[in-house]
PDB file of C-alpha atoms and ligand atoms in Angstrom:
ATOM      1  CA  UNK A   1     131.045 193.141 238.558  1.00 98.00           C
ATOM      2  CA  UNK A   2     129.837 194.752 241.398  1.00 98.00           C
ATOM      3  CA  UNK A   3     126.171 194.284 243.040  1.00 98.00           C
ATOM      4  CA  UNK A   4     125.713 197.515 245.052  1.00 97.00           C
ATOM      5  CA  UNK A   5     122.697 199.904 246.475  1.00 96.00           C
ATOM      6  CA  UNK A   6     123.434 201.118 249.641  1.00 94.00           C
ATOM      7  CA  UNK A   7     119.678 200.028 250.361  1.00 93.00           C
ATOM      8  CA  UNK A   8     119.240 196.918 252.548  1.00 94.00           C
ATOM      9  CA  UNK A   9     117.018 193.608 251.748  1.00 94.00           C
ATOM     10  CA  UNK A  10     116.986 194.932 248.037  1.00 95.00           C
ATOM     11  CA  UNK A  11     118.200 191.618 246.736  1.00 97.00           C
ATOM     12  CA  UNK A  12     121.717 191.977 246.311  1.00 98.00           C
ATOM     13  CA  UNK A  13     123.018 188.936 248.262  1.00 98.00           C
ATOM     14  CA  UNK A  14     120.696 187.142 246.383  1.00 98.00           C
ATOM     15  CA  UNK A  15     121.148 188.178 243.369  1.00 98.00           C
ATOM     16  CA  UNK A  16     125.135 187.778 243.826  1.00 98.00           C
ATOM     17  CA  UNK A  17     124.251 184.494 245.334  1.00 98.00           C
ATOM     18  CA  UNK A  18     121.937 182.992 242.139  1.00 98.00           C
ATOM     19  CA  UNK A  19     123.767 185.100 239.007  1.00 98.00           C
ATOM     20  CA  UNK A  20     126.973 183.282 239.999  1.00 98.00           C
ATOM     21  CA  UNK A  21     125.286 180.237 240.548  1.00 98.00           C
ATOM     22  CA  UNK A  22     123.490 180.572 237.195  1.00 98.00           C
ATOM     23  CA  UNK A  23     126.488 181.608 235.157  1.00 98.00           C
ATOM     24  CA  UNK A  24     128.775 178.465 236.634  1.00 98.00           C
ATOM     25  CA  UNK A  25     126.735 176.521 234.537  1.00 96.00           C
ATOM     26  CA  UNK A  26     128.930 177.163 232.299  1.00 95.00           C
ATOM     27  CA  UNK A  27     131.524 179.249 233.134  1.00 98.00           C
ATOM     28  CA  UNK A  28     134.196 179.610 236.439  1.00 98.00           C
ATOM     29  CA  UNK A  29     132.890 182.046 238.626  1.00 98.00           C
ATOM     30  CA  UNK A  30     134.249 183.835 241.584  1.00 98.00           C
ATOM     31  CA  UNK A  31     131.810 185.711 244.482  1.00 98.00           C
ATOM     32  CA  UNK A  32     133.821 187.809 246.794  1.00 98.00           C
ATOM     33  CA  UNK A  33     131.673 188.248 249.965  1.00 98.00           C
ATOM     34  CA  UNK A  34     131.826 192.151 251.164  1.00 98.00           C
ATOM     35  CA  UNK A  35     129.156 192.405 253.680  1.00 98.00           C
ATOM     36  CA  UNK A  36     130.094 191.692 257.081  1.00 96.00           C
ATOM     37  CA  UNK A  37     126.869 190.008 257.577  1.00 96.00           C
ATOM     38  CA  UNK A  38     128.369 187.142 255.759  1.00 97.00           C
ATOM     39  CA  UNK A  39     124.993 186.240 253.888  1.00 97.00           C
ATOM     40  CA  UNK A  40     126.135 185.027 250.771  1.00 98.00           C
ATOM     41  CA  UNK A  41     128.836 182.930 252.616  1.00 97.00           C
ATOM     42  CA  UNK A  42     126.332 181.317 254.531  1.00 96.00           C
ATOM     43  CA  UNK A  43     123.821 180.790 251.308  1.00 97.00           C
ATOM     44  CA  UNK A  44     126.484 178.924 249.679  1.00 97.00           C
ATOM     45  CA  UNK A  45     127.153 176.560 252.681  1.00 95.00           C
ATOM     46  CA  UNK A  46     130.032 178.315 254.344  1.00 95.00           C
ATOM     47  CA  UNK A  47     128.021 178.567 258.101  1.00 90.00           C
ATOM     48  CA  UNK A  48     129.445 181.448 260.450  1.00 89.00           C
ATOM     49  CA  UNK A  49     131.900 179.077 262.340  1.00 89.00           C
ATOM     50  CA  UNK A  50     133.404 177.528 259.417  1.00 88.00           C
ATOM     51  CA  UNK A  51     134.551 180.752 257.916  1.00 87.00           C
ATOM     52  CA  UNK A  52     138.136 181.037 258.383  1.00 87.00           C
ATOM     53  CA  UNK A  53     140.575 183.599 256.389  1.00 95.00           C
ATOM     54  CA  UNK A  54     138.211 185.659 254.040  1.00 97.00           C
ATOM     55  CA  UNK A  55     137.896 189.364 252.435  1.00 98.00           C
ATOM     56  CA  UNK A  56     139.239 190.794 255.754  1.00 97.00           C
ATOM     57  CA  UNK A  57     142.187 188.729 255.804  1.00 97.00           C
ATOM     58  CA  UNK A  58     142.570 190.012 251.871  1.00 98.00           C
ATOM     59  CA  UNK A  59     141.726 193.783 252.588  1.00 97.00           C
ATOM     60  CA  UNK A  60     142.961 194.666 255.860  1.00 96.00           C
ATOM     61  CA  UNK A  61     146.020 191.796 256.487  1.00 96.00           C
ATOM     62  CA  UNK A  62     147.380 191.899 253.353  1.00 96.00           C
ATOM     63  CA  UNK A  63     146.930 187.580 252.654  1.00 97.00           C
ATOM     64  CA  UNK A  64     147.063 186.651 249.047  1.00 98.00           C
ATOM     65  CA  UNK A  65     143.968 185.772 247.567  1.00 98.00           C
ATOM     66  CA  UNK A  66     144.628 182.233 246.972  1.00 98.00           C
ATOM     67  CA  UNK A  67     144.635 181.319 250.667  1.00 97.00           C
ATOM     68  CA  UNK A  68     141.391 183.090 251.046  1.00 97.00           C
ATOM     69  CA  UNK A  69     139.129 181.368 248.443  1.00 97.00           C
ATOM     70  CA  UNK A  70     137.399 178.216 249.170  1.00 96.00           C
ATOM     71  CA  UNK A  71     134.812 175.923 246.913  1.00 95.00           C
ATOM     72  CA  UNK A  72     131.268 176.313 247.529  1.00 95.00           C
ATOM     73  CA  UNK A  73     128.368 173.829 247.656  1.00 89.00           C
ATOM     74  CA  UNK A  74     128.050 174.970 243.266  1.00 96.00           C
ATOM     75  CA  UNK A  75     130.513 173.404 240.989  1.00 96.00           C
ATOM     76  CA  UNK A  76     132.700 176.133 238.952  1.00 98.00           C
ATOM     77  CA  UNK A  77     131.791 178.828 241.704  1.00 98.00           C
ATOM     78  CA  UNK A  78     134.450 179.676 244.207  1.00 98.00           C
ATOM     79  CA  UNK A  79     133.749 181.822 247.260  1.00 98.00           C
ATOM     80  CA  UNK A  80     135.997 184.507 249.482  1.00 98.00           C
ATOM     81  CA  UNK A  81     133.906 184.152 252.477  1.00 98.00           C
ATOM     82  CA  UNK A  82     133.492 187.203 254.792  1.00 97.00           C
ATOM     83  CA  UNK A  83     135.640 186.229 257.251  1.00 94.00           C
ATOM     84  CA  UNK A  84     133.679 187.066 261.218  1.00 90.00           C
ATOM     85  CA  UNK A  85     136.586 190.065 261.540  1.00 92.00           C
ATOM     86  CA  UNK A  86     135.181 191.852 258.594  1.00 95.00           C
ATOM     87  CA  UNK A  87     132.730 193.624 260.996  1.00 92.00           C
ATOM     88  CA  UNK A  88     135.473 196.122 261.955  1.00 93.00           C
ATOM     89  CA  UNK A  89     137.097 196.337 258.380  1.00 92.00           C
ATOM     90  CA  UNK A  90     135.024 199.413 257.402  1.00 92.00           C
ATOM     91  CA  UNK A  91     136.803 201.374 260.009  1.00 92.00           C
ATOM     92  CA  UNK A  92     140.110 199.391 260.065  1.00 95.00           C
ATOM     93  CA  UNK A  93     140.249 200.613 256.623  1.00 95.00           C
ATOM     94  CA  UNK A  94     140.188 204.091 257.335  1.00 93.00           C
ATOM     95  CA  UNK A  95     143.956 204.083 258.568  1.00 93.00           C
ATOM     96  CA  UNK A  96     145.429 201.742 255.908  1.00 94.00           C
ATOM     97  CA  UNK A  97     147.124 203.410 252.564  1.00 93.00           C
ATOM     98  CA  UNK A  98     145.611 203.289 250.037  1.00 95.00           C
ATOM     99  CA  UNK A  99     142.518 202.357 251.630  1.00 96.00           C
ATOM    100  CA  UNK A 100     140.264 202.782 248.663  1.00 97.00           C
ATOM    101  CA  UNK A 101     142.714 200.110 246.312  1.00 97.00           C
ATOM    102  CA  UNK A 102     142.941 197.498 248.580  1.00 98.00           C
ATOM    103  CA  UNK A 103     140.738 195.568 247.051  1.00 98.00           C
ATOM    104  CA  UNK A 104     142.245 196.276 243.439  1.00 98.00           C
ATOM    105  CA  UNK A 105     145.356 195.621 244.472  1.00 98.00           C
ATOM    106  CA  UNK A 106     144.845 192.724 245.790  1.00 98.00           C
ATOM    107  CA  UNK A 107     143.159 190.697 242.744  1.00 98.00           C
ATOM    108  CA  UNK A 108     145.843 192.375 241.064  1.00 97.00           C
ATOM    109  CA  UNK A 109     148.583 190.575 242.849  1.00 97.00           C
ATOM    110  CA  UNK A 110     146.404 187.442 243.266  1.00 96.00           C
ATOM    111  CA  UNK A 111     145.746 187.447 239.182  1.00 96.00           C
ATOM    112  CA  UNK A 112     146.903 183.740 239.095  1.00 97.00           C
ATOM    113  CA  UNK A 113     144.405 182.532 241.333  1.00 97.00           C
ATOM    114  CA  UNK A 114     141.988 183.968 238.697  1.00 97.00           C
ATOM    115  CA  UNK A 115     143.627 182.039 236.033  1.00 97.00           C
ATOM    116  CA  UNK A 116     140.442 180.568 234.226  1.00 97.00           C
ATOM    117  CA  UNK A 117     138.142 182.219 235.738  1.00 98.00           C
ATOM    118  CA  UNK A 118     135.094 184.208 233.530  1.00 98.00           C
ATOM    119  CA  UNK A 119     133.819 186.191 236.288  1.00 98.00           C
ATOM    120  CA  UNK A 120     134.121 187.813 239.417  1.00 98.00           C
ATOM    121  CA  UNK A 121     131.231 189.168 241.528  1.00 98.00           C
ATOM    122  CA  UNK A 122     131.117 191.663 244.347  1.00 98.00           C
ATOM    123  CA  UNK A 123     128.523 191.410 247.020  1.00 98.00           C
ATOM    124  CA  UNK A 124     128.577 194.581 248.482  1.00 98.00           C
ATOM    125  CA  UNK A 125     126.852 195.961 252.216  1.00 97.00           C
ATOM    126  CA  UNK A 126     124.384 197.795 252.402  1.00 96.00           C
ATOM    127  CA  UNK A 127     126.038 200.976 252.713  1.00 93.00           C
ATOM    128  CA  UNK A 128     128.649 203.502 250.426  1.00 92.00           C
ATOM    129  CA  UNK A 129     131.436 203.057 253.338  1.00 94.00           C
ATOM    130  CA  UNK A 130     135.036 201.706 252.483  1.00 96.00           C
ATOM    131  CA  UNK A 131     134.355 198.141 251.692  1.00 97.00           C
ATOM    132  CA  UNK A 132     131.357 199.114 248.608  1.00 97.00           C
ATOM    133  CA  UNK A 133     133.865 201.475 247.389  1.00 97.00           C
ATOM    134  CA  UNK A 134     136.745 199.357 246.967  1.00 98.00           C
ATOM    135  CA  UNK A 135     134.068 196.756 245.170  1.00 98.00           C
ATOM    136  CA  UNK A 136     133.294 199.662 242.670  1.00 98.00           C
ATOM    137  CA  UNK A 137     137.074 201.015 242.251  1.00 98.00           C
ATOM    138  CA  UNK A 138     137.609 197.432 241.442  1.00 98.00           C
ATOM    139  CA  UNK A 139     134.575 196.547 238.957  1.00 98.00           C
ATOM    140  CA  UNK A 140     134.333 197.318 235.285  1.00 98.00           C
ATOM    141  CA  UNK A 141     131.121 197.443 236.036  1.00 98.00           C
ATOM    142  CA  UNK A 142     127.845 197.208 238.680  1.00 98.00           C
ATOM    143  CA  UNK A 143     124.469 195.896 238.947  1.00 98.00           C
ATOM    144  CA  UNK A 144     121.799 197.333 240.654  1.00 97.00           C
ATOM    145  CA  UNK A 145     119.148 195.268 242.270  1.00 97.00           C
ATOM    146  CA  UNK A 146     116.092 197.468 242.970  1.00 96.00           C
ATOM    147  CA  UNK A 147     113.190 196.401 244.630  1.00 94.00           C
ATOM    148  CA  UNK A 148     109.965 197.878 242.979  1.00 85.00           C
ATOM    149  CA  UNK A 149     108.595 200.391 245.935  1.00 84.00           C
ATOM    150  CA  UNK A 150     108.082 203.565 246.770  1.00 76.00           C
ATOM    151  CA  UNK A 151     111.212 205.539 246.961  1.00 80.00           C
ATOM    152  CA  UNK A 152     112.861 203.053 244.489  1.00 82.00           C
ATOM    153  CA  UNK A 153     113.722 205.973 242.199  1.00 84.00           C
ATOM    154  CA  UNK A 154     115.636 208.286 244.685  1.00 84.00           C
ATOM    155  CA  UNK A 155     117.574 205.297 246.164  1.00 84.00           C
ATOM    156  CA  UNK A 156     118.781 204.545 242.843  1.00 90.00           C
ATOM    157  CA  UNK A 157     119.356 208.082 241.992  1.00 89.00           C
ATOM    158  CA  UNK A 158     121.648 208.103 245.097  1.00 91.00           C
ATOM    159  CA  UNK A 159     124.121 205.022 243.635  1.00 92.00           C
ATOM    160  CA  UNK A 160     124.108 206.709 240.428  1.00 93.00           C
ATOM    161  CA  UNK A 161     125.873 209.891 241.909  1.00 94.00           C
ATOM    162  CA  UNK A 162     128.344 207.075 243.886  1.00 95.00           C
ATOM    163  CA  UNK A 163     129.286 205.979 240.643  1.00 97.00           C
ATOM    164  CA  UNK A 164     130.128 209.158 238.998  1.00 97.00           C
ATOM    165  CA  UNK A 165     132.099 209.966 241.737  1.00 96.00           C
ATOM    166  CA  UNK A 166     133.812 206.789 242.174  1.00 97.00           C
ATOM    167  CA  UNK A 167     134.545 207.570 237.847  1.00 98.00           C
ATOM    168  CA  UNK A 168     135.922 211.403 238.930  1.00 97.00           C
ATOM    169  CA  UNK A 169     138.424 209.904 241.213  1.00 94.00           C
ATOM    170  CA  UNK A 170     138.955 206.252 240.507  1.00 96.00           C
ATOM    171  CA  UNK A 171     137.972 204.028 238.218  1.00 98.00           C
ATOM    172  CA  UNK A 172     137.144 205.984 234.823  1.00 98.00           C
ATOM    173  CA  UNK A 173     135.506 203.199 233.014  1.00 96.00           C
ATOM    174  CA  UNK A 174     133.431 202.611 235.658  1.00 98.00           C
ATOM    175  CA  UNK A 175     130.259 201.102 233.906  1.00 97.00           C
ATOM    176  CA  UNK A 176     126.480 200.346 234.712  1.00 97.00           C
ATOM    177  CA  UNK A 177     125.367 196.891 234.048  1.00 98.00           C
ATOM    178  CA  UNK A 178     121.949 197.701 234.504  1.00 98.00           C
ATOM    179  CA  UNK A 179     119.308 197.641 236.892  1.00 97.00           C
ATOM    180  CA  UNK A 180     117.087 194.308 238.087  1.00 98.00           C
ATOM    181  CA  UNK A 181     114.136 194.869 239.841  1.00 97.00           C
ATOM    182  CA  UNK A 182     113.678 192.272 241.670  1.00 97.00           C
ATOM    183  CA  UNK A 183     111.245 190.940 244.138  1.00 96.00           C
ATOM    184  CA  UNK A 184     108.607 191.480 241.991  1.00 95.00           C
ATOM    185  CA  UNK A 185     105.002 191.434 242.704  1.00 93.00           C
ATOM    186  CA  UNK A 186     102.573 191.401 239.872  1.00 87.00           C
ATOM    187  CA  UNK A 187      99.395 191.068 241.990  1.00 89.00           C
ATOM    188  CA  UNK A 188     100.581 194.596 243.533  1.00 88.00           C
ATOM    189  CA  UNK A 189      99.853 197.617 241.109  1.00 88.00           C
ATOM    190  CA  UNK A 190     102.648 199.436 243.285  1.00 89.00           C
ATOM    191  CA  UNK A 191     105.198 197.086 241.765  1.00 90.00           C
ATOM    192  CA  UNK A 192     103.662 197.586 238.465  1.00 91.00           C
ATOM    193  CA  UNK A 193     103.672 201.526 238.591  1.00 92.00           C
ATOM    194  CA  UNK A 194     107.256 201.528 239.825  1.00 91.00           C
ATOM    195  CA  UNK A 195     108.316 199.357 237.515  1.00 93.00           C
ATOM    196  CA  UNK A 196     107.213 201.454 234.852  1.00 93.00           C
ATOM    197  CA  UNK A 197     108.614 204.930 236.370  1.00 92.00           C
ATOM    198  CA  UNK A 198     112.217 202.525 236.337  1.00 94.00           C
ATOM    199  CA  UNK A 199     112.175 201.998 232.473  1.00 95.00           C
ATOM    200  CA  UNK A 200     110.882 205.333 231.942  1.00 94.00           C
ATOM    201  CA  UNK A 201     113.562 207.248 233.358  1.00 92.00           C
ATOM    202  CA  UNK A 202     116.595 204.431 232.894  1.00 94.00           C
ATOM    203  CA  UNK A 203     115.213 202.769 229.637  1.00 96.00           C
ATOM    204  CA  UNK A 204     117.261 199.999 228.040  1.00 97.00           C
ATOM    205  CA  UNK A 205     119.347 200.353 231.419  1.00 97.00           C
ATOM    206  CA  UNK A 206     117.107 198.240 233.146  1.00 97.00           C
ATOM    207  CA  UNK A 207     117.075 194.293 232.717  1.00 98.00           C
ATOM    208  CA  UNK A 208     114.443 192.951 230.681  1.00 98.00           C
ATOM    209  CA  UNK A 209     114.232 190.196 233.293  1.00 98.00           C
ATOM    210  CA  UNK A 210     112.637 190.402 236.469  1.00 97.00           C
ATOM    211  CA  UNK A 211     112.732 188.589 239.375  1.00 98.00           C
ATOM    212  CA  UNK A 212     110.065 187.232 241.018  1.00 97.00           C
ATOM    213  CA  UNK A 213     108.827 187.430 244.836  1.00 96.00           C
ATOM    214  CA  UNK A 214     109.229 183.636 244.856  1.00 97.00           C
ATOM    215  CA  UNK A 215     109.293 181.489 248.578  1.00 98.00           C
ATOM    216  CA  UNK A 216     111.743 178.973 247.493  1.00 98.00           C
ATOM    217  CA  UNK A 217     114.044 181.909 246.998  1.00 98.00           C
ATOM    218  CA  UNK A 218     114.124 182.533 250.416  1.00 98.00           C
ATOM    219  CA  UNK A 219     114.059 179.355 251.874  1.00 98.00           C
ATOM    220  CA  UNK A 220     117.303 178.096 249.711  1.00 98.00           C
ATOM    221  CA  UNK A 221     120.050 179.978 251.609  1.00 97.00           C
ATOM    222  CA  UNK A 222     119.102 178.134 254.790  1.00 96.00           C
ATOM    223  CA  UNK A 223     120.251 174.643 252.626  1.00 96.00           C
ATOM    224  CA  UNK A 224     123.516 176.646 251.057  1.00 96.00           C
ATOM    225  CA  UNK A 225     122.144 176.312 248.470  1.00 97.00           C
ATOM    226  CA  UNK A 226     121.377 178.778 245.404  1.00 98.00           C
ATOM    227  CA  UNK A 227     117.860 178.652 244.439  1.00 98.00           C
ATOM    228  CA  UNK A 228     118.773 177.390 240.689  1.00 97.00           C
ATOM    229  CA  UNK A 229     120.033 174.265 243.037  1.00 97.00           C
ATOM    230  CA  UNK A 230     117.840 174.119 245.405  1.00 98.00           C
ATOM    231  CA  UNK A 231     114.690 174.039 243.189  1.00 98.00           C
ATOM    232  CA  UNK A 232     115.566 174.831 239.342  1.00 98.00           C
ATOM    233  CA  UNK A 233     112.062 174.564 238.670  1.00 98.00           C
ATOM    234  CA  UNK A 234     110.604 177.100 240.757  1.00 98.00           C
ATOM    235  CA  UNK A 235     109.847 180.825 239.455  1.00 98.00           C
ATOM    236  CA  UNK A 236     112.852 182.585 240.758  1.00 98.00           C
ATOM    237  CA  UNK A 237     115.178 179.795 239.559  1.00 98.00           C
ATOM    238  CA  UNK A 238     113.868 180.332 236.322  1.00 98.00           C
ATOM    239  CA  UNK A 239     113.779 183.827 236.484  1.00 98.00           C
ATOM    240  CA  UNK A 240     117.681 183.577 237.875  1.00 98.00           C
ATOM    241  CA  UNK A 241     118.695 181.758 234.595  1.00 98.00           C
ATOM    242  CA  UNK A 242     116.666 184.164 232.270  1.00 98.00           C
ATOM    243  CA  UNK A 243     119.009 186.950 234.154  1.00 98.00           C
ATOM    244  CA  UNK A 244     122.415 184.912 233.508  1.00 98.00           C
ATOM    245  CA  UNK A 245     121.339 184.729 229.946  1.00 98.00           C
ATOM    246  CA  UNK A 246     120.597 188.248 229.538  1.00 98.00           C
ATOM    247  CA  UNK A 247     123.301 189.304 230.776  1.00 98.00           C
ATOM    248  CA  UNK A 248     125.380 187.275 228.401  1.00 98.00           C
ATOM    249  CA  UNK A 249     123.316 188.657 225.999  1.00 98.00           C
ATOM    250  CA  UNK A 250     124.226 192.067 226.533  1.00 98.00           C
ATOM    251  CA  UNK A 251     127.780 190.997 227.025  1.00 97.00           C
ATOM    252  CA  UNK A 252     128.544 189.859 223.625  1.00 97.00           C
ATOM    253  CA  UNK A 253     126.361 192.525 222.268  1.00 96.00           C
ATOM    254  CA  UNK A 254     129.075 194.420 223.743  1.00 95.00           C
ATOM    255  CA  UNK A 255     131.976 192.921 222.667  1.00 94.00           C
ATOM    256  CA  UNK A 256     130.142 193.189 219.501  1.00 95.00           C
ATOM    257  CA  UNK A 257     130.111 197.358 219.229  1.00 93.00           C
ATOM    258  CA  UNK A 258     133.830 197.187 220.635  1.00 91.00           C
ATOM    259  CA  UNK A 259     134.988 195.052 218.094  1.00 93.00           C
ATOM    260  CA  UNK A 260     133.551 197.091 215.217  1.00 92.00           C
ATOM    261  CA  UNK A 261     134.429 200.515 216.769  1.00 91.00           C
ATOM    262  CA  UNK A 262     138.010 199.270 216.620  1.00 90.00           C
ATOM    263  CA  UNK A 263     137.812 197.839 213.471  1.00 85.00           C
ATOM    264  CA  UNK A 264     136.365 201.473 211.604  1.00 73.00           C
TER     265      UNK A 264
HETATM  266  P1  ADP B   1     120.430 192.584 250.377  1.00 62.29           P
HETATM  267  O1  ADP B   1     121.642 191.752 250.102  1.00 62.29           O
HETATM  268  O2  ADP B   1     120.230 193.678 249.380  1.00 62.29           O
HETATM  269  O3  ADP B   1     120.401 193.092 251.786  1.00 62.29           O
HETATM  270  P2  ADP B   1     118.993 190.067 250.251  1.00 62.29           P
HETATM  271  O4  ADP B   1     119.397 189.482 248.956  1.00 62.29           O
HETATM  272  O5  ADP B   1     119.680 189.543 251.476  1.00 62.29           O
HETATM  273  O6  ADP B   1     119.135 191.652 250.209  1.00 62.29           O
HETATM  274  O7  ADP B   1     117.415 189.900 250.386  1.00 62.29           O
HETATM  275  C1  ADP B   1     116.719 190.349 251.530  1.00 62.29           C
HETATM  276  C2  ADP B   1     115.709 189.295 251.965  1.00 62.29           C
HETATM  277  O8  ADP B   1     114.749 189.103 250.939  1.00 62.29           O
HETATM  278  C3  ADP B   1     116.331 187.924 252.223  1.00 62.29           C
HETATM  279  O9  ADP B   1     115.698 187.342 253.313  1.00 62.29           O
HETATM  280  C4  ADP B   1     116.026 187.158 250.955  1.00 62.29           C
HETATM  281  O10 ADP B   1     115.919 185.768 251.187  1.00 62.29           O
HETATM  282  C5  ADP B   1     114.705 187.755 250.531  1.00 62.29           C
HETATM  283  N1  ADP B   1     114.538 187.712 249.071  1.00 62.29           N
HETATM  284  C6  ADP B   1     115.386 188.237 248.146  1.00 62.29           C
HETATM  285  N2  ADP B   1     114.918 188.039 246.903  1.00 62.29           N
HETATM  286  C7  ADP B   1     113.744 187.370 247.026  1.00 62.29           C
HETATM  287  C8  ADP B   1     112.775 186.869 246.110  1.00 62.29           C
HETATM  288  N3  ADP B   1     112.927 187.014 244.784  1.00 62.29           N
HETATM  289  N4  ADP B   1     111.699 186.238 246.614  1.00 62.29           N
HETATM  290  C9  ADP B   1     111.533 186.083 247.951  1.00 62.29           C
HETATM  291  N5  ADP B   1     112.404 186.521 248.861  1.00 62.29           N
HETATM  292  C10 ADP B   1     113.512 187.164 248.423  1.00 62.29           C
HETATM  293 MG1   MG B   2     123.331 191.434 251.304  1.00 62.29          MG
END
């Protein structure tokens, strides 16, 4: 699953960051670090310097995924760090074949390091170049982390048309997990008002959980730590786990329809 919006400081690192944590509770979970900024590297204790061979090597060199993933700080939660190089991978990319597979192809190839594992997340930059759209010709399916503003509605309006476009040329089955607003302010009727224009217009599209403005979510990626570490009893740890659940939720719910649509 892919976390995209081609808005910045939405919550998407995060979000990766505290989802995997959450679901390697009890399942294996791999994050794949897209942005060049390298923030959910660093929130899971991989510090700039220590990077090494990451989603650059994988893309743009070729290097088999299990030389590129590392443990993180979380048990059951692997990591392919953004290696420093990944900077220039949006427009390295342009020249490569196949530039918009890479990614694919790659965990293809690499399927035995995934032996085991439950899930794979995407943390995508904030932008619609090369490396989000390998994440999303690669997902089944992507999350949208919103934060409850003002133009909210047209940014998400603008990944929406990504993904039927990425579906015309790509990656048919290309699926919306749902949106999260996140970030949340209840004290602020702005938050409030958006929030309600969100489930208006998306309905059961958006997550019934919401995340919290919460400090201790911000100070944990400065320990490497996920918040659901760092302090599992604060409000955005909670909220984090509420999140992993849900989304189980709506994953066997799911595999639910499919398996009686196949059966009738
Ligand atoms: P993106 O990956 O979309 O650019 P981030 O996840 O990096 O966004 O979040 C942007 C900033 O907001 C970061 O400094 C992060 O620590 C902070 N932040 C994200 N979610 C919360 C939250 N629930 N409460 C407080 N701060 C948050
Ligand atoms: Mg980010």
């Amino acid at each position: 699953m892919a976390l995209a919006n081609q808005k910045g400081g939405v919550g998407k690192t995060t979000t990766a960051v505290n989802l995997a944590a959450a679901l390697a509770a009890r399942h294996r979970v791999v994050l794949i670090d897209l942005d060049p900024q390298g923030n959910a590297s660093t929130g899971l204790g991989i510090p700039r310097a220590e990077r090494g061979a990451g989603s650059y090597s994988l893309l743009v060199e070729g290097r088999p995924l299990a030389e590129v993933l590392r443990e993180t700080s979380v048990p059951n939660l692997s990591i392919v760090p953004a290696d420093p190089n990944l900077a220039g991978g949006e427009l390295e990319l342009v020249d490569l074949a196949k530039r918009e597979t890479r990614l694919r192809d790659a965990l293809d190839q690499g399927r035995d390091a995934l032996k085991g594992v439950d899930w794979v997340l995407l943390d995508c930059p904030p932008s619609l170049g090369l490396l989000t759209l390998n994440a999303l010709v690669t997902a089944e399916a992507v999350m949208v982390p919103l934060q409850a503003e003002f133009y909210a509605l047209e940014g998400v309006s603008q990944i929406i048309q990504t993904l039927d476009r990425v579906r015309a040329g790509f990656n048919p089955s290309l699926r919306l997990e749902g949106i999260v607003l996140t970030m949340f302010d209840r004290r602020n009727n702005l938050s409030e008002a958006v929030a309600t224009d969100v489930r208006g217009f998306f309905g059961s599209q958006v997550y019934d959980t919401v995340i919290p403005r919460n400090i201790r979510v911000s100070e944990a990626p400065s320990h490497g730590l996920p918040v659901t570490l760092y302090d599992p009893r604060s409000p955005g740890a909670e909220a984090y786990a509420k999140l992993a659940t849900e989304f189980l939720r709506r994953h066997r719910a799911r595999m639910r329809e499919l398996a009686k649509s196949e059966g009738a």
